[in-house]
Amino acid sequence: MATSDEIKSLGQYMLSVSKDEGMEGLDAVIEAIARGSVRVQKTVESAALGRWLGSTGKTNVHGEDVQTLDEIGSRVFEEELLVSGRIRALGSEEVETAIEQAGSSRGNFVVMMDPIDGSSNIDVAISIGSIFGIWRHSGKYDEDVLQPGNQLVAASYTIYGSSTVMVVATKNHVSSFTLDPGNDTFWLTNRDLKLPTDGAYYSVNEGYFNRWSRNMQDAVTTLRDSLSLRYVGSLVADFHRNLLKGGVFLYPSDDRSPSGKLRLMYEANPLSFIIEQAGGSSSTGKTRMMDVIPDSLHQRTPMIIGNSDLVDGIVSVLNC
Ligand code: AHM
Ligand code: MG
């Protein structure tokens, strides 16, 4: 690969990575996500002015209220990804069944996405994001859409925060790119990201403390001794901060949600791939997240993700 001095834009970076890692067409998929992110960022920025806040009045497959921006984000990324010509199957947290593009002879990738993550923060101008897991097209449709995380070839997320940042992970690199809104281009700003060795933060919704198992309560109580609490309530924002500063994010099961809240295919697997490439780990509390064999597209999972020593410590308290 060329040196960082020679590689500046996301497009240039991805051309080089796709070639080096033998993944023809991955650059087109990532560029489609980048174009979608620019469109979504513009919508997020002026959501109140364009009357794109609030609920659509519809309910999604998870029984959750669909926000107007959820619907826009889903449509934007679907359009951009499908015109890339590289998608064989596309699954979305907002859509019941995955789209199959059987006729696309160049379609060699399967993408699972959460088009707008952190929906409860849309109306209050707090950071939200978009998450993508990318697998190779493996064979039949059913096999394509239910591949485990350990078969991921790339993952990405975009955070619409005080700046718009896109993080892209492939088997050998995790890099971040910052959007220049003047020319709608993402520029490389952080190359080969690695988690800091000392975690600074723990992130969990402590409002659910009384619903957790005794062991989970003990594990979180221990974290309070050495770490600061930060919880935005947008997974992408909590994850991104912990990736840069070190720490651990938890969304456990509780007595109302025995499988937790987060979705394996759209949220947990892509972020687990990224954290492992950055030197951390991710667990369901029982097993490595990426070894879970999915049984349905929209299945939920508990998640503990971040610095390996913190994840391992929590998992050992959970299983003692
Ligand atoms: P969403 O994808 O519908 O926005 O739901 C997932 C979000 C995550 O971003 C976040 O970590 C979590 O829900 C917050 O849930 P809670 O409000 O229960 O803490
Ligand atoms: Mg989400």
XYZ file of C-alpha atoms and ligand atoms in Angstrom:
340
model
C 0.000 0.000 0.000
C 1.101 3.570 -0.646
C 2.114 5.720 2.313
C -0.361 7.918 4.180
C 1.265 10.992 2.585
C 0.113 9.806 -0.819
C -3.386 8.770 0.247
C -5.758 11.486 1.229
C -9.348 10.903 0.183
C -11.527 7.939 1.133
C -11.797 7.067 -2.580
C -8.033 6.890 -3.048
C -7.602 4.933 0.197
C -10.264 2.371 -0.722
C -8.906 1.821 -4.234
C -5.590 0.928 -2.679
C -7.069 -1.243 0.114
C -9.385 -3.148 -2.249
C -6.445 -3.965 -4.499
C -4.070 -4.910 -1.662
C -6.632 -7.126 0.071
C -7.909 -8.708 -3.166
C -11.446 -7.432 -2.750
C -12.515 -6.119 -6.103
C -15.573 -3.890 -5.776
C -15.256 -3.170 -2.046
C -14.214 0.393 -2.910
C -17.512 0.877 -4.778
C -19.490 -0.354 -1.744
C -17.655 1.966 0.662
C -17.988 4.893 -1.740
C -21.738 4.239 -1.920
C -21.885 4.369 1.896
C -19.902 7.630 1.820
C -22.294 9.211 -0.712
C -25.253 8.090 1.401
C -23.607 9.483 4.536
C -23.168 12.898 2.885
C -26.854 12.934 1.928
C -27.971 11.814 5.384
C -25.655 14.342 7.068
C -27.304 17.181 5.136
C -30.739 15.928 6.184
C -29.687 15.549 9.842
C -28.173 19.018 9.902
C -31.363 20.711 8.717
C -33.901 18.217 10.040
C -36.001 20.764 11.918
C -35.986 23.193 8.976
C -37.029 20.500 6.519
C -39.670 19.116 8.878
C -37.874 15.785 9.024
C -38.147 15.398 12.795
C -40.645 13.244 14.646
C -42.349 9.958 14.014
C -43.838 8.613 10.780
C -46.598 7.030 12.869
C -45.485 3.598 11.591
C -43.993 0.700 13.544
C -41.023 -1.353 12.288
C -40.366 -5.089 12.427
C -38.993 -4.693 15.988
C -42.216 -3.039 17.142
C -40.432 0.331 17.430
C -41.717 3.693 16.318
C -40.241 4.608 12.895
C -38.865 8.162 12.855
C -39.051 10.219 9.657
C -35.259 10.230 9.511
C -35.157 6.417 9.891
C -37.235 6.180 6.749
C -35.146 8.728 4.827
C -31.849 7.105 5.887
C -33.058 3.669 4.891
C -34.120 4.888 1.434
C -30.929 6.892 0.824
C -28.539 4.039 1.648
C -30.655 1.521 -0.247
C -30.514 3.722 -3.369
C -26.773 4.368 -3.136
C -25.814 0.768 -2.366
C -27.996 -0.796 -5.049
C -26.713 1.525 -7.804
C -23.127 0.597 -6.895
C -23.782 -2.631 -8.813
C -21.799 -4.579 -6.205
C -24.588 -5.719 -3.885
C -25.985 -9.220 -4.023
C -28.135 -8.890 -0.889
C -29.000 -5.937 1.346
C -30.571 -6.196 4.806
C -31.737 -3.270 6.940
C -32.850 -2.941 10.542
C -35.850 -1.021 9.220
C -36.974 -3.574 6.593
C -38.472 -6.996 7.304
C -36.752 -9.028 4.571
C -33.434 -8.498 2.840
C -33.367 -7.356 -0.796
C -31.840 -9.913 -3.139
C -30.238 -8.786 -6.398
C -29.893 -12.177 -8.002
C -29.472 -10.691 -11.490
C -26.463 -8.608 -10.547
C -23.519 -10.517 -12.028
C -21.001 -8.082 -10.470
C -22.796 -8.160 -7.117
C -20.273 -9.894 -4.904
C -21.090 -8.352 -1.505
C -23.795 -8.707 1.143
C -24.487 -5.652 3.305
C -26.429 -5.457 6.586
C -27.144 -1.969 7.860
C -28.660 0.110 10.615
C -29.322 3.223 8.507
C -30.007 5.531 11.458
C -28.713 4.414 14.827
C -29.668 6.330 17.961
C -33.183 7.174 16.773
C -34.248 8.421 20.213
C -31.667 11.230 19.880
C -32.789 12.494 16.447
C -35.192 15.112 17.762
C -32.777 16.544 20.345
C -29.738 17.348 18.146
C -27.492 14.702 19.736
C -25.029 12.589 17.704
C -26.516 9.720 15.733
C -24.975 7.361 13.190
C -25.224 4.675 10.517
C -23.680 1.172 10.753
C -22.744 -1.329 8.001
C -21.458 -4.911 7.977
C -20.052 -6.239 4.687
C -19.760 -9.912 3.817
C -18.850 -11.647 0.580
C -21.651 -13.227 -1.430
C -21.305 -16.867 -0.446
C -23.862 -18.841 -2.391
C -27.590 -19.061 -1.895
C -29.673 -16.170 -0.552
C -30.404 -17.865 2.810
C -26.726 -18.559 3.392
C -25.796 -15.046 2.270
C -27.970 -13.166 4.726
C -27.286 -15.295 7.802
C -23.498 -15.405 7.801
C -21.773 -15.134 11.192
C -19.646 -12.123 12.096
C -16.457 -14.149 11.716
C -17.073 -14.115 7.947
C -17.196 -10.315 7.712
C -14.691 -8.807 5.295
C -15.287 -5.173 6.224
C -17.417 -2.938 8.414
C -18.044 0.745 8.640
C -19.950 3.377 10.533
C -20.584 7.074 10.154
C -21.139 9.390 13.095
C -23.052 12.612 12.518
C -21.570 14.564 15.417
C -19.755 17.842 15.932
C -18.039 16.709 12.742
C -19.073 13.899 10.414
C -16.652 10.991 10.642
C -16.643 7.702 8.770
C -14.706 4.744 10.185
C -13.805 1.906 7.816
C -12.368 -1.438 8.926
C -11.029 -4.161 6.673
C -9.114 -7.276 7.733
C -5.896 -5.301 8.116
C -6.798 -1.689 8.825
C -9.168 0.533 10.827
C -9.051 4.113 9.575
C -11.213 7.172 10.013
C -12.145 9.905 7.579
C -13.578 13.343 8.277
C -16.095 14.965 5.967
C -15.180 18.296 4.416
C -18.655 19.772 3.919
C -17.151 22.281 1.451
C -16.572 19.607 -1.170
C -18.515 16.617 0.202
C -15.322 14.549 0.430
C -14.150 12.340 3.285
C -10.424 12.801 4.013
C -8.198 10.359 5.892
C -7.649 11.729 9.406
C -6.679 8.675 11.462
C -4.860 5.705 10.058
C -4.593 2.202 11.590
C -6.514 3.038 14.743
C -5.739 0.986 17.843
C -7.564 1.116 21.156
C -5.596 2.885 23.906
C -4.391 0.248 26.366
C -6.004 1.922 29.388
C -9.755 2.223 29.195
C -11.131 5.550 30.422
C -14.894 5.043 30.280
C -17.719 2.601 30.844
C -20.989 3.129 28.997
C -24.235 1.494 30.012
C -27.798 2.611 30.722
C -27.680 2.474 34.529
C -31.357 3.363 34.641
C -31.955 -0.367 34.076
C -29.788 -1.423 37.069
C -32.681 -2.993 38.988
C -33.657 -5.143 35.994
C -30.211 -6.790 35.673
C -29.033 -10.092 37.116
C -27.128 -9.888 40.395
C -23.874 -10.732 38.579
C -24.389 -7.924 36.057
C -25.048 -5.494 38.888
C -21.801 -6.616 40.553
C -19.816 -6.264 37.317
C -21.053 -2.697 36.707
C -20.535 -1.706 40.348
C -16.884 -2.779 40.011
C -16.448 -0.624 36.878
C -17.478 2.450 38.883
C -14.309 2.093 41.008
C -11.883 2.821 38.200
C -13.727 4.335 35.213
C -15.861 7.372 34.397
C -19.405 6.857 33.161
C -20.379 8.236 29.746
C -23.639 7.198 28.055
C -25.081 9.035 25.057
C -27.750 6.489 24.144
C -26.550 6.406 20.508
C -24.482 3.259 20.102
C -22.294 4.771 17.376
C -21.438 7.780 19.555
C -20.702 5.669 22.642
C -18.658 3.220 20.571
C -16.688 5.919 18.753
C -15.702 7.692 21.985
C -14.594 4.424 23.570
C -12.643 3.430 20.435
C -10.637 6.650 20.629
C -10.343 6.970 24.415
C -10.551 3.346 25.574
C -13.298 1.773 27.628
C -16.202 -0.619 27.491
C -19.820 -0.400 26.313
C -22.503 -2.747 27.648
C -26.077 -3.386 26.619
C -26.979 -6.415 28.755
C -30.034 -8.595 28.856
C -32.493 -7.685 31.597
C -35.729 -9.033 33.022
C -37.783 -7.199 30.379
C -35.447 -7.879 27.421
C -33.925 -11.348 27.873
C -31.870 -10.947 24.664
C -30.980 -7.304 25.213
C -31.909 -4.658 22.675
C -29.199 -4.486 20.032
C -29.411 -6.359 16.772
C -26.757 -8.978 15.950
C -26.622 -8.434 12.193
C -26.892 -4.651 11.958
C -25.185 -3.369 15.115
C -23.314 -6.009 17.124
C -21.435 -7.854 14.373
C -20.147 -4.827 12.438
C -18.920 -3.056 15.587
C -17.421 -6.313 16.917
C -15.414 -6.664 13.704
C -14.139 -3.092 14.084
C -13.209 -3.472 17.761
C -11.297 -6.700 17.116
C -9.324 -5.089 14.272
C -8.503 -2.252 16.687
C -7.198 -4.706 19.311
C -10.274 -5.093 21.540
C -12.998 -7.698 21.973
C -16.730 -8.210 21.988
C -18.821 -10.795 23.789
C -22.444 -11.764 24.283
C -21.520 -12.428 27.924
C -21.155 -16.111 27.065
C -19.308 -16.298 23.741
C -17.323 -14.229 21.274
C -19.923 -12.139 19.437
C -18.642 -12.939 15.964
C -18.904 -16.702 16.550
C -22.675 -16.550 17.103
C -24.439 -18.467 14.324
C -27.392 -16.274 13.372
C -30.800 -17.879 13.178
C -32.786 -14.868 12.042
C -32.126 -11.560 10.367
C -33.476 -9.356 13.150
C -32.304 -11.296 16.200
C -31.176 -9.373 19.258
C -28.173 -9.988 21.450
C -26.679 -8.725 24.692
C -23.320 -7.036 24.015
C -20.159 -6.188 25.969
C -17.584 -4.483 23.739
C -14.329 -2.585 24.219
C -10.884 -3.070 25.726
C -10.228 -6.795 26.107
C -9.218 -6.671 29.788
C -12.467 -4.883 30.665
C -14.624 -7.204 28.545
C -12.915 -10.294 29.998
C -13.330 -8.972 33.562
C -17.066 -8.421 33.082
C -17.557 -11.805 31.418
C -15.796 -13.582 34.279
C -18.026 -11.886 36.880
C -21.106 -12.789 34.792
C -20.146 -16.446 34.691
C -18.876 -16.953 38.226
P -31.986 2.248 17.259
O -31.107 1.553 16.286
O -33.433 2.046 16.975
O -31.647 3.691 17.425
O -31.771 1.530 18.718
C -30.502 1.272 19.203
C -30.073 2.323 20.204
C -28.567 2.366 20.357
O -28.031 3.360 19.519
C -28.362 2.697 21.798
O -27.161 2.159 22.305
C -29.556 2.094 22.460
O -30.568 1.988 21.474
C -30.062 2.936 23.592
O -31.108 2.267 24.214
P -31.676 2.735 25.652
O -32.415 3.996 25.405
O -32.548 1.596 26.087
O -30.494 2.923 26.564
Mg -29.322 1.025 16.127
